[in-house]
Amino acid sequence: MSEPVPQETQAVPPAVETTTAPAPTQAGEGETPAGPSKSELKKRAKEAEKAKKAAERAAREEEERKKREAKEAEDHAKQNYGKLPLHQSQERNHRKFIKFAELSPESVGQRVIFRARMHNSRAQGRLTLSNLLGAKIVFLAFRQQTHTLQGVLVVSGEKDENQVSKQMLKYSQLIPSESIVLVEGVIKSAEVKSCTITNYEVGIHKLFTAVEVGDLPFSIDDASRAEADFEKAEKDENLQYSRVALPTRLDNRVMDLRTPTNQAIFRIQSAVGQLFRDYLNSQGFIEIHSPKLQGAATESGASVFKVQYFNGTAFLAQSPQLAKQMAIAGDFERVYEIGPVFRAEDSNTHRHMTEFLGLDLEMAFEEHYHEVLEVLDEMLKNIFKGLQSKFQHEIEVIKKQFPHEDFLFLDETLKLPFKEGIKMLKEAGAKGSDGEELGELDDLSTENEKFLGRLVREKYKTDYFILDKFPLAIRPFYTMPDPTDSTLSNSYDFFMRGEEILSGAQRVHDPVFLAERMKSVGIDPASMTGYLDAFKLGAPPHAGGGIGLERVVMLFLKLGNIRRASLFPRDPKRLNP
């Protein structure tokens, strides 16, 4: 029988844990804060749903934007523009490249291809921070020598072989000025004011860069301005032009030669040489080529360049004078030469250079040296007529930068005796170089030559005339004296706009008399034995002359400085480039 369990040790059943929702009363100090209400939870849920939808919508928009940009970035015109490879002789398609000067009404509507310089560009279209991206149309100016042609690039939506894209427009505007480009397009009729070709333009379908350039020493536009433009800018503060000085031009001659003016000048220069050659060929002359290294000075030892010649000394030819005369003694009868002439004269003037191109001729005559004078005269008039009839475009291009009156010459050239020219000057108040009264046998200074040119133009209405019968004392040793007046000679100078461009004379063809003339001017005949020996074999009476090519071009076009008519001028201060 078990014992009863004491009451104080009886087991107590465990309490049951229950949870009761707290009363919706505000928590007092020291109590736990109450949670959000049902309405607050619903509000939060709605906001979360709204944010989720916004995020999904933004994601969709971002995806659509990327797709749209990718589509826009796809350039269907990429085959129509770009930079050509360095080696551009990889294939030959025998395409005909056009020259701007060839454009005509028949060209309208034709697809063409050409190479040119990028002259400049301008964009039109929606204004943005960068017109490179906002432009819908771009105007480009292309240049070939003296001509500029407008090109037009227009964004097109059609995906064909001629499509123009925004990227293509952007590329066109990033091409540096003076780069060489290859263009394909269609010629259209147009009214254009900004280019020399005013009635056509090219609608561009393809545009490639063949050669790009870096920094430029000056712009072609600045180098092409007339003096009148700068005078206008001085009066208008809104106009600002950069003047390109002649030394800067000559230091950067390659760039300077690209101006339309220079392109025209050197076409004129080329034409003068060709017209000279053509006329003389038609008159029975033959072209010779004489050496420019000589063993003795041609005229005097004072103005020749000495060069070391092995163990001795040689001289650069002052002219082909001796060679021409020896050719006449060799029975060539009529000869001419176009070649370099060297003068070691420290003359820093607007019309002198140490090296220039000489147009020389020599011919035997039958009765009188005026036969030669007349051939020279007709030859020069033939040049003037040829330039005015065949090169009017080039002359007009040059006039834009160097305005001048057309060169005047008479059908029957004015031939003034030297003494008559002196008389005209004295009557007009001219003085000698020493400030004293001008003497009948005084040489003409540059100022008096120009003064006489103005007097002749006013009186005879011509820019071109001949002075005959110069004083013997101021002519070279090989000049034949006048047969009746020992103070004068059978010599002549030709003038353009008051400046001498040709000097010539009848030559002494007798060896004994020639030796006497040498001694009279201080030349030892023994130093020119080869020259004298040629005349001992017998030479016919003859005469000739030498013309400075650059001087003819300078005066015909009134350029003001002979260096503008020389491709790479050489003077006492310039030996480069």
Short mmCIF file of C-alpha atoms in Angstrom, two decimals, residues 13 55 73 108 124 155 205 352 363 390 422 468 537:
data_model
loop_
_atom_site.label_atom_id
_atom_site.label_comp_id
_atom_site.label_asym_id
_atom_site.label_seq_id
_atom_site.Cartn_x
_atom_site.Cartn_y
_atom_site.Cartn_z
CA PRO A 13 -0.01 21.36 -14.85
CA ALA A 55 10.46 50.35 -63.85
CA ALA A 73 23.59 53.76 -86.41
CA VAL A 108 23.20 68.71 -117.08
CA GLN A 124 22.18 74.14 -93.48
CA VAL A 155 20.24 63.37 -96.59
CA HIS A 205 26.37 60.72 -104.49
CA HIS A 352 65.20 92.42 -110.90
CA MET A 363 69.11 86.33 -136.99
CA LYS A 390 42.82 82.95 -126.04
CA ILE A 422 64.89 112.41 -124.23
CA ASP A 468 65.93 103.09 -131.26
CA LEU A 537 85.78 82.14 -139.90
#
